[in-house]
Amino acid sequence: MALLNLIDIIDQNTLWPLAGGIHPPQMKQLSNQAPIARLPLADEYWVPLPQVGDSAILAVQVGDQVLKGQPLTQAAGAMYCAAHAPTSGTVTHIEPRASNHASGLPQLTCVIAADGKDTEVSYELASLASLSKEQLLRRIRDAGIAGMGGAMFPSHIKLNPANAIDLLIINGVECEPYITSDDRLMREHAKGIVAGIEIIQQLVQAKRIVIAIEDNKAEAAASMTTAVAQHSALKSLTSVRVIPTKYPSGGEKQLIQILTGQEVPSGSIPAQLGIVVHNVGTSLAIRDAVLDGKPLLERVVTVTGGNLTQNANYWLPIGTPVNHVLRQCGIKDTDNAEVIIGGPMMGYTLFDAAVPVLKGTNCLLVPSIDELSHPQQERACIRCGECAQVCPADLLPQQLFWHAKAQEYDKATAFNLQDCIECGCCAYVCPSDIPLVEYYRVAKAAIRQANADKVQADQAKIRYEARLARLEQEKQEREAKAREAAERRKASMSGDEKDAVAAALARVKAKKAETTAEPASPTPTAASDDKQSQVAAAIARAKAKKAQQADDAAETDTTSAASDDKKSQVAAAIARAKAKKAQQTDDAAATDTTSTASDDKKSQVAAAIARAKAKKAQQADDAAATDTGSTASDDKKSQVAAAIARAKAKKAQQADDAAATDTGSTASDDKKSQVAAAIARAKAKKAAEQAADANEAPAEASPAATEKVVSETESQNSADASKQARVAAAVARAKAKKAQQSTASEAAIEPDNSSATDVDADTAPQQDANDSKQARIAAAVAKAKAKKAGLTDDMETAAEPEMASVASTPSQNVDD
């Protein structure tokens, strides 16, 4: 509707019917018959400090003396609503106390012990013409004026709208049953109300002013009409409009709909339509604050109900204890007293009467036990639809109830729960006695809390992001400063210093790269080789232990032959050489398991060399026997030496075959073949030297001399024969024990599924038999040596340098 049409409608006194609504019993005659009265001062006054809006700053302390009208708080925000001392006295407590609210939650309260003098501060008087708009708003804010119709919204916010205002409505529609405070106020203070309307008009500059009053307040309407007519500045703009009595026509949005036919959109405020609504009590308080400088210290409260002896309207200071008012008004039944703040439709019941009167408290209803219906047991909804028919906001109370009860607050919001004015019409007509308004209030509180939490979370997120941005900026600034400092140092450094710094940086980077580099994933072949190397290392350790045990056994056996220290020393040296050779061979095998095939080839070559040298030694022996015609004893010695060489060669060949069969014992067989080859070479060398000596014997030597030499040699050999036999037997036993321990150790350390050996389980017994057979052959050869000729000592002595050479070069091939 266009603006011109709205003004025309107002000028034509056109009214629109209210959608919904009910007609409950009025019960106003109980309190509107007597003028507004005053009660004696209370002993204490309890003034809530954060009464409404933003939190305030406390301006007094415990023990301070205050005067009536003295501010107790200071402004801390735009929504600030000041609190003042309602009387003179002493501040005795500043502590949380029960609030005048349905929840009864504690609220910070200033307790003032009245001194009975009621001494006021001096107020600053002013005229409307001498004050600017900003000064008017400041005086209204400092006076703590709030909406006195029940909402308690700070008036200085509402009087400074962002939109242009076309219509100002002064609400004198007191639709709630029992309440008559506005009725008596309009009757007795009509001129003050009109003066307040003039101040409001000065601020909002409305084109039309309407004073709305219900038709059940004829005296109030007449008083207001007279006052407007006597006010020359407003009579051309202002009209008093009497509307039908219907609950809840006094609601802000409902009154706008009745007077203009316009509906305030959901989520909007009347100022967006160019309309402002104020209560008649608020208008009178604005007049007192602006012209007289008097803050909002008291208000008119209807005290009524069947349980009271004095039903009337009283000027009650803000902070007056409710129980003091009840005592002064003569409560009848204290045991069954029920105190309702507000009317029976929109009011709430107090849990405790020890709470203060607030700026929005317009009624104290104390009904008798039979005056009002008591809450009945809630029954199931029968879907009658009565609640929807009487809802003045055109909502669906039934849907809102289901969603609120199920705590589906998002769905309740979708059905415009926030537009509910909590008038109680739906609960009044509900045949199932469902307290619908209570469900709506709980749902609204939950939604407000969720919204507050969301706002806090958003603010926390903003602070967190700002902190991250600040930290990042500080980091960049530090890095920039570090770069600048480095550049300055670099510019001031000499050439040598720059080179030193560059070298240090290079070392740091290299070390960091080595630390952070990840090892490459092993391939299956590398993993297998690693496993084989571990097995080979285990075998090497076992064989070294076996060699050590064999050496210990050999040393034990050789030490038993106390008669031959030289033999024992030689045996010990040979044993140490063998142990060292075995250890070196095992280490080489553990280091590189892939050289098995090469080692096999080396052992075969060594065996072939040994066989060739043995054959060469045999040929030399035969030639020596033919050419020199040596004695039978020399012939016999050479034959024995050749037999020993052939036995050693055969033993080396057997060791080579065993090495080919069992790759797991490659290192031990190589050692044996090399030792055997060394012994064979030593014996062959010895035989060759003997043959050479025989060939180089002087021709003129007499047979007697030759026989004497042979006889001495034979006697010497015969003397040592028994000792040699014992030594050889001990060596043979040690070798047999060594072979047996080797077999047991290898069987114990080799895993069943290891890939480090290719020996089949069927060949193990045969290997043990071969080792035992070799031990017996060695023992037999030793005995033959001792019996036939004492050549073993000489050959072992000659072989000692060769053995030392072999032990010191374990990985080299044997040369001719």
mmCIF file of C-alpha atoms in Angstrom, residues 382-583:
data_model
loop_
_atom_site.group_PDB
_atom_site.id
_atom_site.type_symbol
_atom_site.label_atom_id
_atom_site.label_comp_id
_atom_site.label_asym_id
_atom_site.label_seq_id
_atom_site.Cartn_x
_atom_site.Cartn_y
_atom_site.Cartn_z
ATOM 1 C CA ILE A 382 -6.624 -34.698 18.870
ATOM 2 C CA ARG A 383 -5.879 -32.472 15.863
ATOM 3 C CA CYS A 384 -8.987 -30.371 16.363
ATOM 4 C CA GLY A 385 -7.384 -27.292 14.813
ATOM 5 C CA GLU A 386 -8.717 -24.842 17.405
ATOM 6 C CA CYS A 387 -5.210 -23.532 18.096
ATOM 7 C CA ALA A 388 -4.706 -22.580 14.449
ATOM 8 C CA GLN A 389 -8.029 -20.724 14.302
ATOM 9 C CA VAL A 390 -7.269 -18.469 17.281
ATOM 10 C CA CYS A 391 -3.581 -17.776 16.505
ATOM 11 C CA PRO A 392 -3.266 -14.011 15.901
ATOM 12 C CA ALA A 393 -0.007 -14.507 13.976
ATOM 13 C CA ASP A 394 -1.528 -16.975 11.469
ATOM 14 C CA LEU A 395 0.846 -19.757 12.526
ATOM 15 C CA LEU A 396 0.329 -23.503 12.836
ATOM 16 C CA PRO A 397 0.619 -24.141 16.576
ATOM 17 C CA GLN A 398 0.074 -27.867 16.116
ATOM 18 C CA GLN A 399 3.105 -28.238 13.831
ATOM 19 C CA LEU A 400 5.197 -26.034 16.067
ATOM 20 C CA PHE A 401 4.268 -28.190 19.061
ATOM 21 C CA TRP A 402 5.293 -31.438 17.353
ATOM 22 C CA HIS A 403 8.666 -30.075 16.241
ATOM 23 C CA ALA A 404 9.354 -28.358 19.555
ATOM 24 C CA LYS A 405 8.548 -31.507 21.506
ATOM 25 C CA ALA A 406 10.776 -33.591 19.224
ATOM 26 C CA GLN A 407 13.519 -30.940 19.533
ATOM 27 C CA GLU A 408 13.503 -30.485 15.771
ATOM 28 C CA TYR A 409 14.282 -26.823 16.100
ATOM 29 C CA ASP A 410 15.287 -26.299 12.497
ATOM 30 C CA LYS A 411 11.859 -27.469 11.339
ATOM 31 C CA ALA A 412 10.172 -25.334 13.980
ATOM 32 C CA THR A 413 12.114 -22.344 12.683
ATOM 33 C CA ALA A 414 10.936 -23.173 9.175
ATOM 34 C CA PHE A 415 7.344 -22.858 10.481
ATOM 35 C CA ASN A 416 8.142 -19.298 11.753
ATOM 36 C CA LEU A 417 8.423 -20.105 15.427
ATOM 37 C CA GLN A 418 10.074 -16.722 16.055
ATOM 38 C CA ASP A 419 6.880 -14.935 14.986
ATOM 39 C CA CYS A 420 5.000 -16.429 17.927
ATOM 40 C CA ILE A 421 4.172 -13.654 20.440
ATOM 41 C CA GLU A 422 3.482 -16.202 23.204
ATOM 42 C CA CYS A 423 -0.006 -14.782 23.736
ATOM 43 C CA GLY A 424 -1.357 -18.127 24.982
ATOM 44 C CA CYS A 425 -4.483 -18.196 22.844
ATOM 45 C CA CYS A 426 -3.638 -21.671 21.545
ATOM 46 C CA ALA A 427 -3.163 -23.099 25.043
ATOM 47 C CA TYR A 428 -6.336 -21.338 26.214
ATOM 48 C CA VAL A 429 -8.538 -23.155 23.678
ATOM 49 C CA CYS A 430 -6.702 -26.522 23.635
ATOM 50 C CA PRO A 431 -9.104 -29.290 24.764
ATOM 51 C CA SER A 432 -6.148 -31.584 25.580
ATOM 52 C CA ASP A 433 -4.668 -29.088 28.075
ATOM 53 C CA ILE A 434 -1.325 -29.031 26.294
ATOM 54 C CA PRO A 435 0.888 -26.177 27.554
ATOM 55 C CA LEU A 436 1.804 -25.116 24.039
ATOM 56 C CA VAL A 437 3.387 -21.810 25.023
ATOM 57 C CA GLU A 438 5.796 -23.574 27.369
ATOM 58 C CA TYR A 439 7.014 -25.785 24.528
ATOM 59 C CA TYR A 440 7.485 -22.726 22.330
ATOM 60 C CA ARG A 441 9.468 -20.883 25.002
ATOM 61 C CA VAL A 442 11.801 -23.825 25.521
ATOM 62 C CA ALA A 443 12.344 -24.148 21.788
ATOM 63 C CA LYS A 444 13.046 -20.432 21.419
ATOM 64 C CA ALA A 445 15.576 -20.532 24.250
ATOM 65 C CA ALA A 446 17.353 -23.491 22.635
ATOM 66 C CA ILE A 447 17.464 -21.708 19.289
ATOM 67 C CA ARG A 448 18.837 -18.551 20.885
ATOM 68 C CA GLN A 449 21.528 -20.549 22.619
ATOM 69 C CA ALA A 450 22.457 -22.323 19.398
ATOM 70 C CA ASN A 451 22.659 -19.011 17.573
ATOM 71 C CA ALA A 452 24.798 -17.532 20.336
ATOM 72 C CA ASP A 453 27.128 -20.529 20.165
ATOM 73 C CA LYS A 454 27.354 -20.143 16.409
ATOM 74 C CA VAL A 455 28.208 -16.477 16.751
ATOM 75 C CA GLN A 456 30.903 -17.299 19.275
ATOM 76 C CA ALA A 457 32.277 -20.028 17.014
ATOM 77 C CA ASP A 458 32.367 -17.634 14.065
ATOM 78 C CA GLN A 459 34.119 -15.021 16.158
ATOM 79 C CA ALA A 460 36.605 -17.613 17.391
ATOM 80 C CA LYS A 461 37.251 -18.666 13.801
ATOM 81 C CA ILE A 462 37.837 -15.061 12.791
ATOM 82 C CA ARG A 463 40.248 -14.596 15.694
ATOM 83 C CA TYR A 464 42.044 -17.832 14.821
ATOM 84 C CA GLU A 465 42.426 -16.869 11.175
ATOM 85 C CA ALA A 466 43.615 -13.417 12.196
ATOM 86 C CA ARG A 467 46.171 -15.032 14.501
ATOM 87 C CA LEU A 468 47.428 -17.304 11.720
ATOM 88 C CA ALA A 469 47.713 -14.320 9.402
ATOM 89 C CA ARG A 470 49.585 -12.374 12.071
ATOM 90 C CA LEU A 471 51.985 -15.255 12.722
ATOM 91 C CA GLU A 472 52.599 -15.681 9.006
ATOM 92 C CA GLN A 473 53.261 -11.978 8.625
ATOM 93 C CA GLU A 474 55.659 -12.035 11.568
ATOM 94 C CA LYS A 475 57.426 -15.040 10.060
ATOM 95 C CA GLN A 476 57.799 -13.282 6.728
ATOM 96 C CA GLU A 477 59.085 -10.182 8.474
ATOM 97 C CA ARG A 478 61.649 -12.240 10.405
ATOM 98 C CA GLU A 479 62.767 -13.976 7.222
ATOM 99 C CA ALA A 480 63.053 -10.650 5.456
ATOM 100 C CA LYS A 481 65.134 -9.248 8.310
ATOM 101 C CA ALA A 482 67.311 -12.364 8.273
ATOM 102 C CA ARG A 483 67.840 -12.028 4.523
ATOM 103 C CA GLU A 484 68.723 -8.387 4.886
ATOM 104 C CA ALA A 485 71.164 -9.150 7.675
ATOM 105 C CA ALA A 486 72.712 -11.968 5.636
ATOM 106 C CA GLU A 487 73.077 -9.685 2.654
ATOM 107 C CA ARG A 488 74.743 -7.049 4.819
ATOM 108 C CA ARG A 489 77.126 -9.621 6.277
ATOM 109 C CA LYS A 490 77.821 -11.011 2.813
ATOM 110 C CA ALA A 491 78.554 -7.544 1.495
ATOM 111 C CA SER A 492 80.968 -6.900 4.337
ATOM 112 C CA MET A 493 82.803 -10.260 4.034
ATOM 113 C CA SER A 494 86.096 -10.779 2.185
ATOM 114 C CA GLY A 495 86.713 -13.380 -0.513
ATOM 115 C CA ASP A 496 88.166 -16.002 1.859
ATOM 116 C CA GLU A 497 85.274 -15.629 4.285
ATOM 117 C CA LYS A 498 82.766 -16.080 1.474
ATOM 118 C CA ASP A 499 84.515 -19.251 0.365
ATOM 119 C CA ALA A 500 84.498 -20.597 3.928
ATOM 120 C CA VAL A 501 80.804 -19.827 4.333
ATOM 121 C CA ALA A 502 79.986 -21.445 0.989
ATOM 122 C CA ALA A 503 81.937 -24.555 1.956
ATOM 123 C CA ALA A 504 80.148 -24.762 5.297
ATOM 124 C CA LEU A 505 76.766 -24.414 3.622
ATOM 125 C CA ALA A 506 77.700 -27.123 1.145
ATOM 126 C CA ARG A 507 78.672 -29.473 3.957
ATOM 127 C CA VAL A 508 75.443 -28.784 5.803
ATOM 128 C CA LYS A 509 73.387 -29.445 2.679
ATOM 129 C CA ALA A 510 75.263 -32.670 1.963
ATOM 130 C CA LYS A 511 74.775 -33.891 5.506
ATOM 131 C CA LYS A 512 71.106 -33.003 5.372
ATOM 132 C CA ALA A 513 70.688 -34.833 2.073
ATOM 133 C CA GLU A 514 72.335 -37.944 3.528
ATOM 134 C CA THR A 515 70.075 -37.760 6.577
ATOM 135 C CA THR A 516 66.835 -37.285 4.664
ATOM 136 C CA ALA A 517 67.627 -39.700 1.823
ATOM 137 C CA GLU A 518 65.486 -42.794 1.950
ATOM 138 C CA PRO A 519 67.107 -46.188 1.299
ATOM 139 C CA ALA A 520 66.054 -47.894 -1.886
ATOM 140 C CA SER A 521 63.682 -50.817 -1.524
ATOM 141 C CA PRO A 522 65.582 -54.103 -1.739
ATOM 142 C CA THR A 523 64.869 -56.277 -4.752
ATOM 143 C CA PRO A 524 63.960 -59.949 -4.271
ATOM 144 C CA THR A 525 67.467 -60.947 -5.479
ATOM 145 C CA ALA A 526 69.131 -58.602 -2.998
ATOM 146 C CA ALA A 527 66.922 -59.932 -0.207
ATOM 147 C CA SER A 528 67.877 -63.494 -1.131
ATOM 148 C CA ASP A 529 71.590 -62.606 -1.241
ATOM 149 C CA ASP A 530 71.271 -60.975 2.155
ATOM 150 C CA LYS A 531 69.685 -64.115 3.540
ATOM 151 C CA GLN A 532 72.411 -66.287 1.985
ATOM 152 C CA SER A 533 75.093 -64.023 3.438
ATOM 153 C CA GLN A 534 73.528 -64.355 6.892
ATOM 154 C CA VAL A 535 73.447 -68.159 6.576
ATOM 155 C CA ALA A 536 77.020 -68.214 5.283
ATOM 156 C CA ALA A 537 78.124 -66.049 8.183
ATOM 157 C CA ALA A 538 76.456 -68.459 10.619
ATOM 158 C CA ILE A 539 78.187 -71.414 8.953
ATOM 159 C CA ALA A 540 81.499 -69.572 9.065
ATOM 160 C CA ARG A 541 81.109 -68.905 12.786
ATOM 161 C CA ALA A 542 80.271 -72.557 13.425
ATOM 162 C CA LYS A 543 83.260 -73.765 11.415
ATOM 163 C CA ALA A 544 85.566 -71.349 13.187
ATOM 164 C CA LYS A 545 84.308 -72.705 16.481
ATOM 165 C CA LYS A 546 84.822 -76.242 15.189
ATOM 166 C CA ALA A 547 88.366 -75.413 14.101
ATOM 167 C CA GLN A 548 89.049 -73.883 17.498
ATOM 168 C CA GLN A 549 87.771 -77.021 19.214
ATOM 169 C CA ALA A 550 89.913 -79.162 16.900
ATOM 170 C CA ASP A 551 92.927 -77.020 17.736
ATOM 171 C CA ASP A 552 92.200 -77.360 21.447
ATOM 172 C CA ALA A 553 91.909 -81.134 21.050
ATOM 173 C CA ALA A 554 95.126 -81.275 19.022
ATOM 174 C CA GLU A 555 96.940 -79.167 21.584
ATOM 175 C CA THR A 556 95.628 -81.407 24.372
ATOM 176 C CA ASP A 557 96.728 -84.556 22.579
ATOM 177 C CA THR A 558 100.073 -83.166 21.544
ATOM 178 C CA THR A 559 100.829 -81.898 25.034
ATOM 179 C CA SER A 560 100.420 -85.490 26.220
ATOM 180 C CA ALA A 561 103.561 -86.360 24.282
ATOM 181 C CA ALA A 562 105.844 -84.640 26.751
ATOM 182 C CA SER A 563 108.869 -86.315 25.274
ATOM 183 C CA ASP A 564 108.752 -84.423 22.039
ATOM 184 C CA ASP A 565 108.446 -80.635 22.639
ATOM 185 C CA LYS A 566 109.500 -79.834 19.141
ATOM 186 C CA LYS A 567 106.751 -81.978 17.634
ATOM 187 C CA SER A 568 104.091 -80.394 19.874
ATOM 188 C CA GLN A 569 105.249 -76.896 18.976
ATOM 189 C CA VAL A 570 105.112 -77.754 15.284
ATOM 190 C CA ALA A 571 101.628 -79.267 15.694
ATOM 191 C CA ALA A 572 100.449 -76.222 17.597
ATOM 192 C CA ALA A 573 101.826 -73.922 14.929
ATOM 193 C CA ILE A 574 100.143 -75.969 12.235
ATOM 194 C CA ALA A 575 96.880 -75.920 14.214
ATOM 195 C CA ARG A 576 97.056 -72.128 14.663
ATOM 196 C CA ALA A 577 97.753 -71.711 10.965
ATOM 197 C CA LYS A 578 94.792 -73.916 10.146
ATOM 198 C CA ALA A 579 92.504 -72.000 12.518
ATOM 199 C CA LYS A 580 93.631 -68.683 11.079
ATOM 200 C CA LYS A 581 93.156 -70.020 7.582
ATOM 201 C CA ALA A 582 89.662 -71.322 8.464
ATOM 202 C CA GLN A 583 88.677 -68.008 10.034
#
